[in-house]
Amino acid sequence: MRLLLVCLFIGLTLGLGQSAQASEDAPAAQVEAWPLLQTGAMGSAIFLQDRAAARATDALLARFGGKPPEGLIGWIAVQEDEGHLVRFLVGDLGKPRPGYDVLVDKTGRASAVIETVGADLSEEHATLFRARNTAASGVGALRCAARYNSVVLDDPDSDGWLVWLLASTTDANKVPMGGHYRFHVSADGRTVEKREQLSNSCLDLDRRQAQQGGQTVGLMTNVIVAPQPLEIHVFLSLLNRLPIYVMAGDKLWSVQGALIREVDTSKGR
């Protein structure tokens, strides 16, 4: 299965305030929830590609003295046996071209930046970039961050794509639990077939609250759009290196990286 990520260089700007909320909107519809093992694998794939893009971006900025090179519009990251190839794109959004390549291995270590200006962009990569832009144009009213990161994966249930818009933050202590979206996009990258809002409101947690008495106990949240934790909780657990406890479907769930399990609360009674 092909696993690729598409994301604008400085994040997807939606023209929002830092903490816009849509609490007065109608409750979000129920979203698709995969089996727990698949949910864990999907969240892990999102995390690995997001990490690869971040490390490659650091390498590119270091190469150009802390500033993005002229003409940069985004990137794609393609999973390979030894990690990810992150290809930065230049030109315009309607006709992107390769600009620079960075290899990121399985440990997250980035190689030297390779200039690829003048190379051709494959139709598959152009389609992925198009799918990301199509999803970005269909974001809903719930907007919990000024900038969103985007991830594109092969849809395991169709010939199309899954696109995530992930509420992002530059605050190392903030964990954005709310405001994330999942889109189902057609195989040609031109049509949003379904938009899924993965929370009903904005919710930022302070990761310092996961520490009690010098020990890491984790963060607590709840989910009303699904009967179990979602791939976003796996991603956030891996990203923040913290357990996340989720109340969903009248049950308490533990998310520790890709491992999702129901917590037996009867022992505490």
PDB file of N, CA and C in Angstrom, residues 44-142:
ATOM      1  N   SER A  44      -0.065   5.525  13.321  1.00  0.00           N
ATOM      2  CA  SER A  44       1.397   5.417  13.256  1.00  0.00           C
ATOM      3  C   SER A  44       1.921   5.928  11.922  1.00  0.00           C
ATOM      4  N   ALA A  45       1.223   5.606  10.831  1.00  0.00           N
ATOM      5  CA  ALA A  45       1.643   6.074   9.508  1.00  0.00           C
ATOM      6  C   ALA A  45       1.583   7.590   9.421  1.00  0.00           C
ATOM      7  N   ILE A  46       0.536   8.164   9.997  1.00  0.00           N
ATOM      8  CA  ILE A  46       0.425   9.626  10.019  1.00  0.00           C
ATOM      9  C   ILE A  46       1.610  10.229  10.773  1.00  0.00           C
ATOM     10  N   PHE A  47       1.908   9.671  11.941  1.00  0.00           N
ATOM     11  CA  PHE A  47       3.013  10.191  12.753  1.00  0.00           C
ATOM     12  C   PHE A  47       4.346  10.088  12.024  1.00  0.00           C
ATOM     13  N   LEU A  48       4.655   8.922  11.431  1.00  0.00           N
ATOM     14  CA  LEU A  48       5.953   8.719  10.791  1.00  0.00           C
ATOM     15  C   LEU A  48       6.157   9.677   9.627  1.00  0.00           C
ATOM     16  N   GLN A  49       5.119   9.895   8.861  1.00  0.00           N
ATOM     17  CA  GLN A  49       5.262  10.802   7.731  1.00  0.00           C
ATOM     18  C   GLN A  49       5.338  12.263   8.182  1.00  0.00           C
ATOM     19  N   ASP A  50       4.587  12.589   9.191  1.00  0.00           N
ATOM     20  CA  ASP A  50       4.658  13.936   9.746  1.00  0.00           C
ATOM     21  C   ASP A  50       6.054  14.213  10.294  1.00  0.00           C
ATOM     22  N   ARG A  51       6.626  13.237  10.973  1.00  0.00           N
ATOM     23  CA  ARG A  51       7.980  13.386  11.505  1.00  0.00           C
ATOM     24  C   ARG A  51       8.991  13.535  10.370  1.00  0.00           C
ATOM     25  N   ALA A  52       8.834  12.715   9.328  1.00  0.00           N
ATOM     26  CA  ALA A  52       9.761  12.798   8.193  1.00  0.00           C
ATOM     27  C   ALA A  52       9.717  14.181   7.553  1.00  0.00           C
ATOM     28  N   ALA A  53       8.498  14.711   7.362  1.00  0.00           N
ATOM     29  CA  ALA A  53       8.365  16.032   6.759  1.00  0.00           C
ATOM     30  C   ALA A  53       8.998  17.104   7.638  1.00  0.00           C
ATOM     31  N   ALA A  54       8.820  16.976   8.953  1.00  0.00           N
ATOM     32  CA  ALA A  54       9.395  17.965   9.875  1.00  0.00           C
ATOM     33  C   ALA A  54      10.923  17.922   9.844  1.00  0.00           C
ATOM     34  N   ARG A  55      11.487  16.716   9.870  1.00  0.00           N
ATOM     35  CA  ARG A  55      12.952  16.601   9.858  1.00  0.00           C
ATOM     36  C   ARG A  55      13.530  17.087   8.534  1.00  0.00           C
ATOM     37  N   ALA A  56      12.839  16.785   7.443  1.00  0.00           N
ATOM     38  CA  ALA A  56      13.304  17.246   6.136  1.00  0.00           C
ATOM     39  C   ALA A  56      13.230  18.765   6.031  1.00  0.00           C
ATOM     40  N   THR A  57      12.180  19.340   6.599  1.00  0.00           N
ATOM     41  CA  THR A  57      12.045  20.791   6.605  1.00  0.00           C
ATOM     42  C   THR A  57      13.186  21.439   7.384  1.00  0.00           C
ATOM     43  N   ASP A  58      13.526  20.864   8.525  1.00  0.00           N
ATOM     44  CA  ASP A  58      14.659  21.380   9.297  1.00  0.00           C
ATOM     45  C   ASP A  58      15.934  21.365   8.465  1.00  0.00           C
ATOM     46  N   ALA A  59      16.139  20.267   7.723  1.00  0.00           N
ATOM     47  CA  ALA A  59      17.338  20.148   6.890  1.00  0.00           C
ATOM     48  C   ALA A  59      17.345  21.199   5.787  1.00  0.00           C
ATOM     49  N   LEU A  60      16.173  21.419   5.172  1.00  0.00           N
ATOM     50  CA  LEU A  60      16.098  22.392   4.089  1.00  0.00           C
ATOM     51  C   LEU A  60      16.345  23.802   4.613  1.00  0.00           C
ATOM     52  N   LEU A  61      15.755  24.142   5.748  1.00  0.00           N
ATOM     53  CA  LEU A  61      15.964  25.471   6.315  1.00  0.00           C
ATOM     54  C   LEU A  61      17.428  25.684   6.698  1.00  0.00           C
ATOM     55  N   ALA A  62      18.063  24.646   7.225  1.00  0.00           N
ATOM     56  CA  ALA A  62      19.480  24.756   7.573  1.00  0.00           C
ATOM     57  C   ALA A  62      20.322  25.010   6.328  1.00  0.00           C
ATOM     58  N   ARG A  63      19.948  24.387   5.214  1.00  0.00           N
ATOM     59  CA  ARG A  63      20.682  24.565   3.960  1.00  0.00           C
ATOM     60  C   ARG A  63      20.578  26.008   3.454  1.00  0.00           C
ATOM     61  N   PHE A  64      19.432  26.647   3.707  1.00  0.00           N
ATOM     62  CA  PHE A  64      19.202  27.981   3.161  1.00  0.00           C
ATOM     63  C   PHE A  64      19.187  29.061   4.244  1.00  0.00           C
ATOM     64  N   GLY A  65      19.951  28.849   5.301  1.00  0.00           N
ATOM     65  CA  GLY A  65      20.150  29.877   6.306  1.00  0.00           C
ATOM     66  C   GLY A  65      18.923  30.233   7.119  1.00  0.00           C
ATOM     67  N   GLY A  66      18.029  29.272   7.313  1.00  0.00           N
ATOM     68  CA  GLY A  66      16.867  29.502   8.160  1.00  0.00           C
ATOM     69  C   GLY A  66      15.635  29.999   7.439  1.00  0.00           C
ATOM     70  N   LYS A  67      15.717  30.210   6.135  1.00  0.00           N
ATOM     71  CA  LYS A  67      14.576  30.688   5.365  1.00  0.00           C
ATOM     72  C   LYS A  67      14.276  29.715   4.222  1.00  0.00           C
ATOM     73  N   PRO A  68      12.991  29.533   3.868  1.00  0.00           N
ATOM     74  CA  PRO A  68      12.666  28.643   2.746  1.00  0.00           C
ATOM     75  C   PRO A  68      13.174  29.218   1.435  1.00  0.00           C
ATOM     76  N   PRO A  69      13.619  28.369   0.510  1.00  0.00           N
ATOM     77  CA  PRO A  69      14.080  28.864  -0.783  1.00  0.00           C
ATOM     78  C   PRO A  69      12.941  29.494  -1.570  1.00  0.00           C
ATOM     79  N   GLU A  70      13.279  30.371  -2.442  1.00  0.00           N
ATOM     80  CA  GLU A  70      12.281  31.093  -3.233  1.00  0.00           C
ATOM     81  C   GLU A  70      11.454  30.131  -4.079  1.00  0.00           C
ATOM     82  N   GLY A  71      10.155  30.366  -4.118  1.00  0.00           N
ATOM     83  CA  GLY A  71       9.271  29.583  -4.974  1.00  0.00           C
ATOM     84  C   GLY A  71       8.734  28.315  -4.354  1.00  0.00           C
ATOM     85  N   LEU A  72       9.089  28.022  -3.104  1.00  0.00           N
ATOM     86  CA  LEU A  72       8.654  26.778  -2.467  1.00  0.00           C
ATOM     87  C   LEU A  72       7.160  26.839  -2.159  1.00  0.00           C
ATOM     88  N   ILE A  73       6.402  25.788  -2.515  1.00  0.00           N
ATOM     89  CA  ILE A  73       4.953  25.774  -2.299  1.00  0.00           C
ATOM     90  C   ILE A  73       4.481  24.597  -1.449  1.00  0.00           C
ATOM     91  N   GLY A  74       5.306  23.605  -1.179  1.00  0.00           N
ATOM     92  CA  GLY A  74       4.864  22.460  -0.394  1.00  0.00           C
ATOM     93  C   GLY A  74       5.774  21.271  -0.597  1.00  0.00           C
ATOM     94  N   TRP A  75       5.294  20.077  -0.222  1.00  0.00           N
ATOM     95  CA  TRP A  75       6.103  18.883  -0.403  1.00  0.00           C
ATOM     96  C   TRP A  75       5.231  17.643  -0.483  1.00  0.00           C
ATOM     97  N   ILE A  76       5.823  16.560  -0.917  1.00  0.00           N
ATOM     98  CA  ILE A  76       5.238  15.236  -0.803  1.00  0.00           C
ATOM     99  C   ILE A  76       6.287  14.343  -0.158  1.00  0.00           C
ATOM    100  N   ALA A  77       5.836  13.367   0.613  1.00  0.00           N
ATOM    101  CA  ALA A  77       6.760  12.432   1.261  1.00  0.00           C
ATOM    102  C   ALA A  77       6.332  11.022   0.919  1.00  0.00           C
ATOM    103  N   VAL A  78       7.197  10.280   0.302  1.00  0.00           N
ATOM    104  CA  VAL A  78       6.878   8.948  -0.189  1.00  0.00           C
ATOM    105  C   VAL A  78       7.584   7.905   0.660  1.00  0.00           C
ATOM    106  N   GLN A  79       6.818   6.957   1.203  1.00  0.00           N
ATOM    107  CA  GLN A  79       7.412   5.918   2.027  1.00  0.00           C
ATOM    108  C   GLN A  79       8.237   4.962   1.178  1.00  0.00           C
ATOM    109  N   GLU A  80       9.446   4.702   1.629  1.00  0.00           N
ATOM    110  CA  GLU A  80      10.330   3.744   0.989  1.00  0.00           C
ATOM    111  C   GLU A  80      10.789   2.722   2.019  1.00  0.00           C
ATOM    112  N   ASP A  81      11.498   1.684   1.569  1.00  0.00           N
ATOM    113  CA  ASP A  81      11.925   0.616   2.474  1.00  0.00           C
ATOM    114  C   ASP A  81      12.739   1.145   3.645  1.00  0.00           C
ATOM    115  N   GLU A  82      13.548   2.134   3.404  1.00  0.00           N
ATOM    116  CA  GLU A  82      14.445   2.652   4.429  1.00  0.00           C
ATOM    117  C   GLU A  82      13.962   3.945   5.072  1.00  0.00           C
ATOM    118  N   GLY A  83      12.713   4.310   4.824  1.00  0.00           N
ATOM    119  CA  GLY A  83      12.188   5.532   5.424  1.00  0.00           C
ATOM    120  C   GLY A  83      11.283   6.276   4.473  1.00  0.00           C
ATOM    121  N   HIS A  84      11.534   7.582   4.306  1.00  0.00           N
ATOM    122  CA  HIS A  84      10.721   8.414   3.427  1.00  0.00           C
ATOM    123  C   HIS A  84      11.603   9.293   2.550  1.00  0.00           C
ATOM    124  N   LEU A  85      11.174   9.471   1.312  1.00  0.00           N
ATOM    125  CA  LEU A  85      11.741  10.485   0.437  1.00  0.00           C
ATOM    126  C   LEU A  85      10.818  11.689   0.493  1.00  0.00           C
ATOM    127  N   VAL A  86      11.332  12.809   1.002  1.00  0.00           N
ATOM    128  CA  VAL A  86      10.549  14.034   1.073  1.00  0.00           C
ATOM    129  C   VAL A  86      10.972  14.921  -0.081  1.00  0.00           C
ATOM    130  N   ARG A  87      10.030  15.189  -0.977  1.00  0.00           N
ATOM    131  CA  ARG A  87      10.314  16.005  -2.157  1.00  0.00           C
ATOM    132  C   ARG A  87       9.613  17.347  -2.018  1.00  0.00           C
ATOM    133  N   PHE A  88      10.383  18.419  -1.950  1.00  0.00           N
ATOM    134  CA  PHE A  88       9.839  19.767  -1.864  1.00  0.00           C
ATOM    135  C   PHE A  88       9.506  20.275  -3.258  1.00  0.00           C
ATOM    136  N   LEU A  89       8.354  20.938  -3.357  1.00  0.00           N
ATOM    137  CA  LEU A  89       7.839  21.375  -4.649  1.00  0.00           C
ATOM    138  C   LEU A  89       7.974  22.885  -4.806  1.00  0.00           C
ATOM    139  N   VAL A  90       8.175  23.301  -6.049  1.00  0.00           N
ATOM    140  CA  VAL A  90       8.285  24.721  -6.374  1.00  0.00           C
ATOM    141  C   VAL A  90       7.317  25.035  -7.505  1.00  0.00           C
ATOM    142  N   GLY A  91       7.208  26.313  -7.828  1.00  0.00           N
ATOM    143  CA  GLY A  91       6.328  26.719  -8.922  1.00  0.00           C
ATOM    144  C   GLY A  91       5.032  27.283  -8.395  1.00  0.00           C
ATOM    145  N   ASP A  92       3.901  26.884  -9.014  1.00  0.00           N
ATOM    146  CA  ASP A  92       2.591  27.327  -8.542  1.00  0.00           C
ATOM    147  C   ASP A  92       1.736  26.115  -8.211  1.00  0.00           C
ATOM    148  N   LEU A  93       0.643  26.342  -7.469  1.00  0.00           N
ATOM    149  CA  LEU A  93      -0.172  25.247  -6.977  1.00  0.00           C
ATOM    150  C   LEU A  93      -0.806  24.441  -8.103  1.00  0.00           C
ATOM    151  N   GLY A  94      -1.095  25.089  -9.222  1.00  0.00           N
ATOM    152  CA  GLY A  94      -1.717  24.391 -10.343  1.00  0.00           C
ATOM    153  C   GLY A  94      -0.749  23.566 -11.160  1.00  0.00           C
ATOM    154  N   LYS A  95       0.529  23.869 -11.073  1.00  0.00           N
ATOM    155  CA  LYS A  95       1.522  23.136 -11.848  1.00  0.00           C
ATOM    156  C   LYS A  95       2.808  23.010 -11.024  1.00  0.00           C
ATOM    157  N   PRO A  96       2.800  22.178  -9.980  1.00  0.00           N
ATOM    158  CA  PRO A  96       3.984  22.044  -9.124  1.00  0.00           C
ATOM    159  C   PRO A  96       5.113  21.318  -9.830  1.00  0.00           C
ATOM    160  N   ARG A  97       6.339  21.638  -9.430  1.00  0.00           N
ATOM    161  CA  ARG A  97       7.523  20.991  -9.998  1.00  0.00           C
ATOM    162  C   ARG A  97       8.459  20.572  -8.860  1.00  0.00           C
ATOM    163  N   PRO A  98       9.253  19.515  -9.050  1.00  0.00           N
ATOM    164  CA  PRO A  98      10.248  19.145  -8.027  1.00  0.00           C
ATOM    165  C   PRO A  98      11.264  20.261  -7.836  1.00  0.00           C
ATOM    166  N   GLY A  99      11.700  20.415  -6.583  1.00  0.00           N
ATOM    167  CA  GLY A  99      12.715  21.427  -6.295  1.00  0.00           C
ATOM    168  C   GLY A  99      13.883  20.865  -5.505  1.00  0.00           C
ATOM    169  N   TYR A 100      13.586  20.145  -4.411  1.00  0.00           N
ATOM    170  CA  TYR A 100      14.638  19.621  -3.540  1.00  0.00           C
ATOM    171  C   TYR A 100      14.169  18.313  -2.912  1.00  0.00           C
ATOM    172  N   ASP A 101      15.089  17.372  -2.762  1.00  0.00           N
ATOM    173  CA  ASP A 101      14.797  16.079  -2.145  1.00  0.00           C
ATOM    174  C   ASP A 101      15.600  15.912  -0.859  1.00  0.00           C
ATOM    175  N   VAL A 102      14.951  15.289   0.148  1.00  0.00           N
ATOM    176  CA  VAL A 102      15.627  14.930   1.385  1.00  0.00           C
ATOM    177  C   VAL A 102      15.185  13.522   1.766  1.00  0.00           C
ATOM    178  N   LEU A 103      16.146  12.628   1.998  1.00  0.00           N
ATOM    179  CA  LEU A 103      15.837  11.290   2.478  1.00  0.00           C
ATOM    180  C   LEU A 103      15.826  11.292   4.011  1.00  0.00           C
ATOM    181  N   VAL A 104      14.769  10.719   4.595  1.00  0.00           N
ATOM    182  CA  VAL A 104      14.662  10.604   6.043  1.00  0.00           C
ATOM    183  C   VAL A 104      14.548   9.127   6.383  1.00  0.00           C
ATOM    184  N   ASP A 105      15.484   8.596   7.172  1.00  0.00           N
ATOM    185  CA  ASP A 105      15.483   7.160   7.434  1.00  0.00           C
ATOM    186  C   ASP A 105      14.466   6.796   8.519  1.00  0.00           C
ATOM    187  N   LYS A 106      14.415   5.510   8.871  1.00  0.00           N
ATOM    188  CA  LYS A 106      13.412   5.018   9.803  1.00  0.00           C
ATOM    189  C   LYS A 106      13.560   5.599  11.200  1.00  0.00           C
ATOM    190  N   THR A 107      14.745   6.062  11.525  1.00  0.00           N
ATOM    191  CA  THR A 107      14.959   6.649  12.846  1.00  0.00           C
ATOM    192  C   THR A 107      14.617   8.137  12.880  1.00  0.00           C
ATOM    193  N   GLY A 108      14.294   8.717  11.713  1.00  0.00           N
ATOM    194  CA  GLY A 108      13.988  10.130  11.638  1.00  0.00           C
ATOM    195  C   GLY A 108      15.187  10.998  11.281  1.00  0.00           C
ATOM    196  N   ARG A 109      16.301  10.380  10.911  1.00  0.00           N
ATOM    197  CA  ARG A 109      17.499  11.142  10.548  1.00  0.00           C
ATOM    198  C   ARG A 109      17.424  11.574   9.088  1.00  0.00           C
ATOM    199  N   ALA A 110      17.642  12.871   8.836  1.00  0.00           N
ATOM    200  CA  ALA A 110      17.559  13.428   7.489  1.00  0.00           C
ATOM    201  C   ALA A 110      18.928  13.463   6.829  1.00  0.00           C
ATOM    202  N   SER A 111      18.938  13.178   5.524  1.00  0.00           N
ATOM    203  CA  SER A 111      20.174  13.239   4.738  1.00  0.00           C
ATOM    204  C   SER A 111      20.408  14.665   4.242  1.00  0.00           C
ATOM    205  N   ALA A 112      21.433  14.829   3.446  1.00  0.00           N
ATOM    206  CA  ALA A 112      21.721  16.124   2.835  1.00  0.00           C
ATOM    207  C   ALA A 112      20.638  16.472   1.809  1.00  0.00           C
ATOM    208  N   VAL A 113      20.444  17.764   1.585  1.00  0.00           N
ATOM    209  CA  VAL A 113      19.451  18.242   0.622  1.00  0.00           C
ATOM    210  C   VAL A 113      20.010  18.082  -0.791  1.00  0.00           C
ATOM    211  N   ILE A 114      19.204  17.491  -1.678  1.00  0.00           N
ATOM    212  CA  ILE A 114      19.592  17.291  -3.076  1.00  0.00           C
ATOM    213  C   ILE A 114      18.709  18.177  -3.954  1.00  0.00           C
ATOM    214  N   GLU A 115      19.324  19.011  -4.788  1.00  0.00           N
ATOM    215  CA  GLU A 115      18.555  19.879  -5.671  1.00  0.00           C
ATOM    216  C   GLU A 115      18.021  19.076  -6.852  1.00  0.00           C
ATOM    217  N   THR A 116      16.712  19.202  -7.130  1.00  0.00           N
ATOM    218  CA  THR A 116      16.076  18.459  -8.223  1.00  0.00           C
ATOM    219  C   THR A 116      15.350  19.391  -9.187  1.00  0.00           C
ATOM    220  N   VAL A 117      15.667  20.668  -9.160  1.00  0.00           N
ATOM    221  CA  VAL A 117      15.032  21.626 -10.058  1.00  0.00           C
ATOM    222  C   VAL A 117      15.245  21.176 -11.506  1.00  0.00           C
ATOM    223  N   GLY A 118      14.168  21.151 -12.283  1.00  0.00           N
ATOM    224  CA  GLY A 118      14.238  20.723 -13.672  1.00  0.00           C
ATOM    225  C   GLY A 118      13.749  19.305 -13.891  1.00  0.00           C
ATOM    226  N   ALA A 119      13.618  18.521 -12.812  1.00  0.00           N
ATOM    227  CA  ALA A 119      13.106  17.155 -12.938  1.00  0.00           C
ATOM    228  C   ALA A 119      11.594  17.186 -13.149  1.00  0.00           C
ATOM    229  N   ASP A 120      11.050  16.088 -13.659  1.00  0.00           N
ATOM    230  CA  ASP A 120       9.616  15.989 -13.880  1.00  0.00           C
ATOM    231  C   ASP A 120       8.907  15.460 -12.637  1.00  0.00           C
ATOM    232  N   LEU A 121       7.694  15.934 -12.391  1.00  0.00           N
ATOM    233  CA  LEU A 121       6.868  15.437 -11.299  1.00  0.00           C
ATOM    234  C   LEU A 121       5.915  14.389 -11.859  1.00  0.00           C
ATOM    235  N   SER A 122       5.909  13.206 -11.253  1.00  0.00           N
ATOM    236  CA  SER A 122       5.058  12.133 -11.759  1.00  0.00           C
ATOM    237  C   SER A 122       3.592  12.499 -11.595  1.00  0.00           C
ATOM    238  N   GLU A 123       2.734  11.855 -12.374  1.00  0.00           N
ATOM    239  CA  GLU A 123       1.299  12.112 -12.300  1.00  0.00           C
ATOM    240  C   GLU A 123       0.750  11.718 -10.931  1.00  0.00           C
ATOM    241  N   GLU A 124       1.279  10.641 -10.341  1.00  0.00           N
ATOM    242  CA  GLU A 124       0.819  10.222  -9.018  1.00  0.00           C
ATOM    243  C   GLU A 124       1.101  11.292  -7.971  1.00  0.00           C
ATOM    244  N   HIS A 125       2.287  11.856  -7.991  1.00  0.00           N
ATOM    245  CA  HIS A 125       2.637  12.886  -7.025  1.00  0.00           C
ATOM    246  C   HIS A 125       1.825  14.158  -7.250  1.00  0.00           C
ATOM    247  N   ALA A 126       1.599  14.495  -8.516  1.00  0.00           N
ATOM    248  CA  ALA A 126       0.765  15.659  -8.815  1.00  0.00           C
ATOM    249  C   ALA A 126      -0.663  15.445  -8.321  1.00  0.00           C
ATOM    250  N   THR A 127      -1.171  14.216  -8.444  1.00  0.00           N
ATOM    251  CA  THR A 127      -2.517  13.893  -7.967  1.00  0.00           C
ATOM    252  C   THR A 127      -2.611  14.030  -6.454  1.00  0.00           C
ATOM    253  N   LEU A 128      -1.578  13.589  -5.746  1.00  0.00           N
ATOM    254  CA  LEU A 128      -1.563  13.711  -4.289  1.00  0.00           C
ATOM    255  C   LEU A 128      -1.597  15.171  -3.849  1.00  0.00           C
ATOM    256  N   PHE A 129      -0.819  15.975  -4.498  1.00  0.00           N
ATOM    257  CA  PHE A 129      -0.807  17.390  -4.157  1.00  0.00           C
ATOM    258  C   PHE A 129      -2.174  18.013  -4.443  1.00  0.00           C
ATOM    259  N   ARG A 130      -2.796  17.584  -5.533  1.00  0.00           N
ATOM    260  CA  ARG A 130      -4.126  18.068  -5.881  1.00  0.00           C
ATOM    261  C   ARG A 130      -5.158  17.627  -4.841  1.00  0.00           C
ATOM    262  N   ALA A 131      -5.053  16.377  -4.354  1.00  0.00           N
ATOM    263  CA  ALA A 131      -5.993  15.866  -3.351  1.00  0.00           C
ATOM    264  C   ALA A 131      -5.915  16.690  -2.074  1.00  0.00           C
ATOM    265  N   ARG A 132      -4.717  17.030  -1.681  1.00  0.00           N
ATOM    266  CA  ARG A 132      -4.542  17.847  -0.484  1.00  0.00           C
ATOM    267  C   ARG A 132      -5.198  19.205  -0.642  1.00  0.00           C
ATOM    268  N   ASN A 133      -5.018  19.848  -1.792  1.00  0.00           N
ATOM    269  CA  ASN A 133      -5.609  21.155  -2.015  1.00  0.00           C
ATOM    270  C   ASN A 133      -7.129  21.077  -2.105  1.00  0.00           C
ATOM    271  N   THR A 134      -7.628  19.980  -2.682  1.00  0.00           N
ATOM    272  CA  THR A 134      -9.075  19.793  -2.761  1.00  0.00           C
ATOM    273  C   THR A 134      -9.677  19.702  -1.371  1.00  0.00           C
ATOM    274  N   ALA A 135      -9.050  18.940  -0.483  1.00  0.00           N
ATOM    275  CA  ALA A 135      -9.542  18.824   0.887  1.00  0.00           C
ATOM    276  C   ALA A 135      -9.481  20.165   1.604  1.00  0.00           C
ATOM    277  N   ALA A 136      -8.410  20.904   1.414  1.00  0.00           N
ATOM    278  CA  ALA A 136      -8.243  22.188   2.093  1.00  0.00           C
ATOM    279  C   ALA A 136      -9.348  23.166   1.722  1.00  0.00           C
ATOM    280  N   SER A 137      -9.844  23.062   0.511  1.00  0.00           N
ATOM    281  CA  SER A 137     -10.898  23.977   0.065  1.00  0.00           C
ATOM    282  C   SER A 137     -12.257  23.594   0.646  1.00  0.00           C
ATOM    283  N   GLY A 138     -12.361  22.417   1.283  1.00  0.00           N
ATOM    284  CA  GLY A 138     -13.641  21.967   1.808  1.00  0.00           C
ATOM    285  C   GLY A 138     -13.699  21.884   3.310  1.00  0.00           C
ATOM    286  N   VAL A 139     -12.810  22.572   4.014  1.00  0.00           N
ATOM    287  CA  VAL A 139     -12.793  22.510   5.479  1.00  0.00           C
ATOM    288  C   VAL A 139     -14.091  23.073   6.042  1.00  0.00           C
ATOM    289  N   GLY A 140     -14.535  22.534   7.176  1.00  0.00           N
ATOM    290  CA  GLY A 140     -15.803  22.945   7.764  1.00  0.00           C
ATOM    291  C   GLY A 140     -15.687  24.153   8.673  1.00  0.00           C
ATOM    292  N   ALA A 141     -16.768  24.405   9.418  1.00  0.00           N
ATOM    293  CA  ALA A 141     -16.840  25.607  10.259  1.00  0.00           C
ATOM    294  C   ALA A 141     -15.964  25.513  11.500  1.00  0.00           C
ATOM    295  N   LEU A 142     -15.711  24.292  11.987  1.00  0.00           N
ATOM    296  CA  LEU A 142     -14.908  24.138  13.198  1.00  0.00           C
ATOM    297  C   LEU A 142     -13.433  24.329  12.853  1.00  0.00           C
TER     298      LEU A 142
END
